[in-house]
Amino acid sequence: RLAGVSRDTVNGLFRIGMLFLVLQVALLVATASDNIIIAHLLGPSEVSRYAIPMRLFGIPTLAMGFILTPLWPAYGEAAARGDMAWARSTLIRSLRLCTLVCGVPALLLVIFGKMIITFWVGREFQPSWSLLIGMGTWSFLFGIASALAIFLNGINVIRFQALCGIL
């Protein structure tokens, strides 16, 4: 019944929903605009030189997302119970796991990336070492940021993330 709807609850849900929208748009711009920028600055032919290795380096961060996402409601429950000690220790374990799941593969992809890409697309395309190192660094840092974002989402610190995303 409409009489059972609380205006304050609806407003609160709308506010948090808008913050998540801002956060998701900021993430979209940060992660999906690189090919557009490269095409504009260097030309469309250069997009593949970036996009192909980026697909490879995106695999560890994708795996980390699969691992971490289920912690979101667990962090929320821990915060609701006041068990921030569990949330803190789980965050620390998540960051350590992130080092393994993102850091080790990123390092291996930097070392063996040229061989893998040659096998994947052929000899005519060879990424530079600086591109591989940059993408390896990005992959590791994005994994760490994902672990922190899941924690902050779980404890309902969305406004701070939205402001950081806008900046």
mmCIF file of C-alpha atoms in Angstrom:
data_model
loop_
_atom_site.group_PDB
_atom_site.id
_atom_site.type_symbol
_atom_site.label_atom_id
_atom_site.label_comp_id
_atom_site.label_asym_id
_atom_site.label_seq_id
_atom_site.Cartn_x
_atom_site.Cartn_y
_atom_site.Cartn_z
ATOM 1 C CA ARG A 1 0.000 0.000 0.000
ATOM 2 C CA LEU A 2 1.116 3.486 -0.761
ATOM 3 C CA ALA A 3 0.428 4.480 2.841
ATOM 4 C CA GLY A 4 3.143 2.023 3.943
ATOM 5 C CA VAL A 5 5.820 3.792 1.910
ATOM 6 C CA SER A 6 8.113 6.009 3.942
ATOM 7 C CA ARG A 7 9.138 9.227 2.207
ATOM 8 C CA ASP A 8 12.414 9.308 4.183
ATOM 9 C CA THR A 9 13.278 5.765 3.103
ATOM 10 C CA VAL A 10 12.519 6.544 -0.553
ATOM 11 C CA ASN A 11 14.645 9.704 -0.379
ATOM 12 C CA GLY A 12 17.502 7.798 1.266
ATOM 13 C CA LEU A 13 17.377 5.085 -1.396
ATOM 14 C CA PHE A 14 17.283 7.706 -4.138
ATOM 15 C CA ARG A 15 20.315 9.512 -2.672
ATOM 16 C CA ILE A 16 22.393 6.337 -2.408
ATOM 17 C CA GLY A 17 21.250 5.261 -5.860
ATOM 18 C CA MET A 18 22.390 8.572 -7.338
ATOM 19 C CA LEU A 19 25.762 8.228 -5.619
ATOM 20 C CA PHE A 20 26.160 4.758 -7.118
ATOM 21 C CA LEU A 21 25.195 6.163 -10.518
ATOM 22 C CA VAL A 22 27.878 8.853 -10.220
ATOM 23 C CA LEU A 23 30.382 6.236 -9.090
ATOM 24 C CA GLN A 24 29.565 3.904 -11.992
ATOM 25 C CA VAL A 25 29.732 6.715 -14.578
ATOM 26 C CA ALA A 26 33.119 7.783 -13.180
ATOM 27 C CA LEU A 27 34.344 4.188 -13.397
ATOM 28 C CA LEU A 28 33.020 3.892 -16.947
ATOM 29 C CA VAL A 29 34.788 7.072 -18.021
ATOM 30 C CA ALA A 30 38.013 5.977 -16.312
ATOM 31 C CA THR A 31 38.070 2.511 -17.850
ATOM 32 C CA ALA A 32 36.354 2.903 -21.216
ATOM 33 C CA SER A 33 37.612 6.224 -22.521
ATOM 34 C CA ASP A 34 41.203 5.185 -23.153
ATOM 35 C CA ASN A 35 40.532 3.811 -26.659
ATOM 36 C CA ILE A 36 38.665 6.990 -27.636
ATOM 37 C CA ILE A 37 41.511 9.168 -26.379
ATOM 38 C CA ILE A 38 44.116 7.061 -28.194
ATOM 39 C CA ALA A 39 42.105 7.160 -31.434
ATOM 40 C CA HIS A 40 41.752 10.927 -31.159
ATOM 41 C CA LEU A 41 45.389 11.668 -30.271
ATOM 42 C CA LEU A 42 47.288 8.958 -32.163
ATOM 43 C CA GLY A 43 44.810 7.735 -34.760
ATOM 44 C CA PRO A 44 42.526 4.706 -34.978
ATOM 45 C CA SER A 45 45.324 2.404 -36.133
ATOM 46 C CA GLU A 46 47.047 2.790 -32.743
ATOM 47 C CA VAL A 47 44.048 1.640 -30.711
ATOM 48 C CA SER A 48 44.844 -2.047 -31.227
ATOM 49 C CA ARG A 49 48.408 -1.525 -29.962
ATOM 50 C CA TYR A 50 46.856 -0.587 -26.642
ATOM 51 C CA ALA A 51 43.640 -2.608 -26.610
ATOM 52 C CA ILE A 52 45.177 -6.030 -27.259
ATOM 53 C CA PRO A 53 47.614 -6.010 -24.324
ATOM 54 C CA MET A 54 44.970 -4.335 -22.151
ATOM 55 C CA ARG A 55 42.645 -7.308 -22.672
ATOM 56 C CA LEU A 56 45.385 -9.581 -21.396
ATOM 57 C CA PHE A 57 46.116 -7.463 -18.324
ATOM 58 C CA GLY A 58 42.405 -7.177 -17.553
ATOM 59 C CA ILE A 59 42.123 -10.898 -16.804
ATOM 60 C CA PRO A 60 43.658 -10.784 -13.287
ATOM 61 C CA THR A 61 41.491 -7.815 -12.280
ATOM 62 C CA LEU A 62 38.399 -9.588 -13.579
ATOM 63 C CA ALA A 63 39.310 -12.664 -11.522
ATOM 64 C CA MET A 64 39.799 -10.473 -8.469
ATOM 65 C CA GLY A 65 36.342 -9.002 -8.974
ATOM 66 C CA PHE A 66 34.803 -12.469 -8.982
ATOM 67 C CA ILE A 67 36.600 -13.298 -5.753
ATOM 68 C CA LEU A 68 35.901 -10.044 -3.900
ATOM 69 C CA THR A 69 32.323 -9.178 -4.845
ATOM 70 C CA PRO A 70 30.742 -11.691 -2.429
ATOM 71 C CA LEU A 71 32.469 -9.859 0.436
ATOM 72 C CA TRP A 72 30.338 -6.739 -0.142
ATOM 73 C CA PRO A 73 27.298 -7.958 1.846
ATOM 74 C CA ALA A 74 29.567 -9.622 4.409
ATOM 75 C CA TYR A 75 31.258 -6.282 5.121
ATOM 76 C CA GLY A 76 27.815 -4.689 5.400
ATOM 77 C CA GLU A 77 26.652 -7.286 7.887
ATOM 78 C CA ALA A 78 29.834 -6.934 9.926
ATOM 79 C CA ALA A 79 29.406 -3.142 10.016
ATOM 80 C CA ALA A 80 25.751 -3.519 11.082
ATOM 81 C CA ARG A 81 26.833 -5.844 13.914
ATOM 82 C CA GLY A 82 29.636 -3.471 14.892
ATOM 83 C CA ASP A 83 32.254 -6.114 14.102
ATOM 84 C CA MET A 84 34.763 -3.824 12.423
ATOM 85 C CA ALA A 85 37.636 -6.000 13.661
ATOM 86 C CA TRP A 86 36.402 -8.787 11.335
ATOM 87 C CA ALA A 87 35.934 -6.306 8.486
ATOM 88 C CA ARG A 88 39.449 -4.904 8.965
ATOM 89 C CA SER A 89 41.097 -8.321 9.115
ATOM 90 C CA THR A 90 39.138 -9.486 6.063
ATOM 91 C CA LEU A 91 40.188 -6.358 4.174
ATOM 92 C CA ILE A 92 43.826 -7.033 5.019
ATOM 93 C CA ARG A 93 43.452 -10.650 3.829
ATOM 94 C CA SER A 94 41.766 -9.372 0.659
ATOM 95 C CA LEU A 95 44.644 -7.014 -0.038
ATOM 96 C CA ARG A 96 47.128 -9.844 0.448
ATOM 97 C CA LEU A 97 45.083 -12.065 -1.852
ATOM 98 C CA CYS A 98 45.002 -9.242 -4.357
ATOM 99 C CA THR A 99 48.781 -9.177 -4.357
ATOM 100 C CA LEU A 100 48.745 -12.825 -5.402
ATOM 101 C CA VAL A 101 45.787 -12.757 -7.807
ATOM 102 C CA CYS A 102 46.702 -9.456 -9.501
ATOM 103 C CA GLY A 103 50.343 -8.795 -8.678
ATOM 104 C CA VAL A 104 51.878 -12.147 -9.586
ATOM 105 C CA PRO A 105 50.004 -12.516 -12.917
ATOM 106 C CA ALA A 106 50.758 -8.862 -13.749
ATOM 107 C CA LEU A 107 54.465 -9.502 -13.199
ATOM 108 C CA LEU A 108 54.327 -12.669 -15.301
ATOM 109 C CA LEU A 109 52.441 -10.839 -18.049
ATOM 110 C CA VAL A 110 55.074 -8.095 -18.076
ATOM 111 C CA ILE A 111 57.836 -10.700 -18.385
ATOM 112 C CA PHE A 112 56.111 -13.005 -20.881
ATOM 113 C CA GLY A 113 53.660 -10.536 -22.441
ATOM 114 C CA LYS A 114 55.531 -10.146 -25.718
ATOM 115 C CA MET A 115 55.631 -13.931 -26.228
ATOM 116 C CA ILE A 116 51.951 -14.344 -25.345
ATOM 117 C CA ILE A 117 50.863 -11.517 -27.643
ATOM 118 C CA THR A 118 53.030 -12.835 -30.486
ATOM 119 C CA PHE A 119 51.372 -16.234 -30.086
ATOM 120 C CA TRP A 120 47.943 -14.595 -29.855
ATOM 121 C CA VAL A 121 48.034 -12.102 -32.757
ATOM 122 C CA GLY A 122 51.269 -12.729 -34.655
ATOM 123 C CA ARG A 123 54.733 -11.240 -35.009
ATOM 124 C CA GLU A 124 53.693 -7.994 -36.690
ATOM 125 C CA PHE A 125 52.487 -6.600 -33.385
ATOM 126 C CA GLN A 126 54.949 -6.130 -30.529
ATOM 127 C CA PRO A 127 54.059 -3.972 -27.517
ATOM 128 C CA SER A 128 56.810 -1.919 -25.947
ATOM 129 C CA TRP A 129 58.280 -2.815 -22.581
ATOM 130 C CA SER A 130 57.086 0.489 -21.153
ATOM 131 C CA LEU A 131 53.512 -0.311 -22.231
ATOM 132 C CA LEU A 132 53.701 -3.749 -20.590
ATOM 133 C CA ILE A 133 55.177 -2.318 -17.390
ATOM 134 C CA GLY A 134 52.523 0.410 -17.295
ATOM 135 C CA MET A 135 49.732 -2.104 -17.811
ATOM 136 C CA GLY A 136 51.179 -4.440 -15.202
ATOM 137 C CA THR A 137 51.270 -1.581 -12.719
ATOM 138 C CA TRP A 138 47.694 -0.612 -13.646
ATOM 139 C CA SER A 139 46.489 -4.194 -13.243
ATOM 140 C CA PHE A 140 47.984 -4.475 -9.775
ATOM 141 C CA LEU A 141 46.731 -1.066 -8.604
ATOM 142 C CA PHE A 142 43.257 -1.642 -10.051
ATOM 143 C CA GLY A 143 43.050 -4.914 -8.110
ATOM 144 C CA ILE A 144 44.014 -3.139 -4.888
ATOM 145 C CA ALA A 145 41.481 -0.387 -5.618
ATOM 146 C CA SER A 146 38.801 -3.027 -6.222
ATOM 147 C CA ALA A 147 39.441 -4.606 -2.826
ATOM 148 C CA LEU A 148 39.182 -1.196 -1.172
ATOM 149 C CA ALA A 149 36.026 -0.306 -3.145
ATOM 150 C CA ILE A 150 34.246 -3.516 -2.133
ATOM 151 C CA PHE A 151 35.116 -2.761 1.498
ATOM 152 C CA LEU A 152 33.908 0.841 1.259
ATOM 153 C CA ASN A 153 30.711 -0.244 -0.529
ATOM 154 C CA GLY A 154 30.047 -2.790 2.185
ATOM 155 C CA ILE A 155 30.396 -0.292 5.002
ATOM 156 C CA ASN A 156 28.317 2.211 3.006
ATOM 157 C CA VAL A 157 31.003 4.821 2.304
ATOM 158 C CA ILE A 158 29.712 5.768 -1.132
ATOM 159 C CA ARG A 159 29.826 9.580 -1.142
ATOM 160 C CA PHE A 160 33.619 9.596 -0.596
ATOM 161 C CA GLN A 161 34.080 7.169 -3.511
ATOM 162 C CA ALA A 162 31.803 9.222 -5.756
ATOM 163 C CA LEU A 163 33.768 12.384 -4.960
ATOM 164 C CA CYS A 164 37.052 10.590 -5.655
ATOM 165 C CA GLY A 165 35.608 9.248 -8.894
ATOM 166 C CA ILE A 166 34.592 12.705 -10.025
ATOM 167 C CA LEU A 167 38.054 14.072 -9.225
#
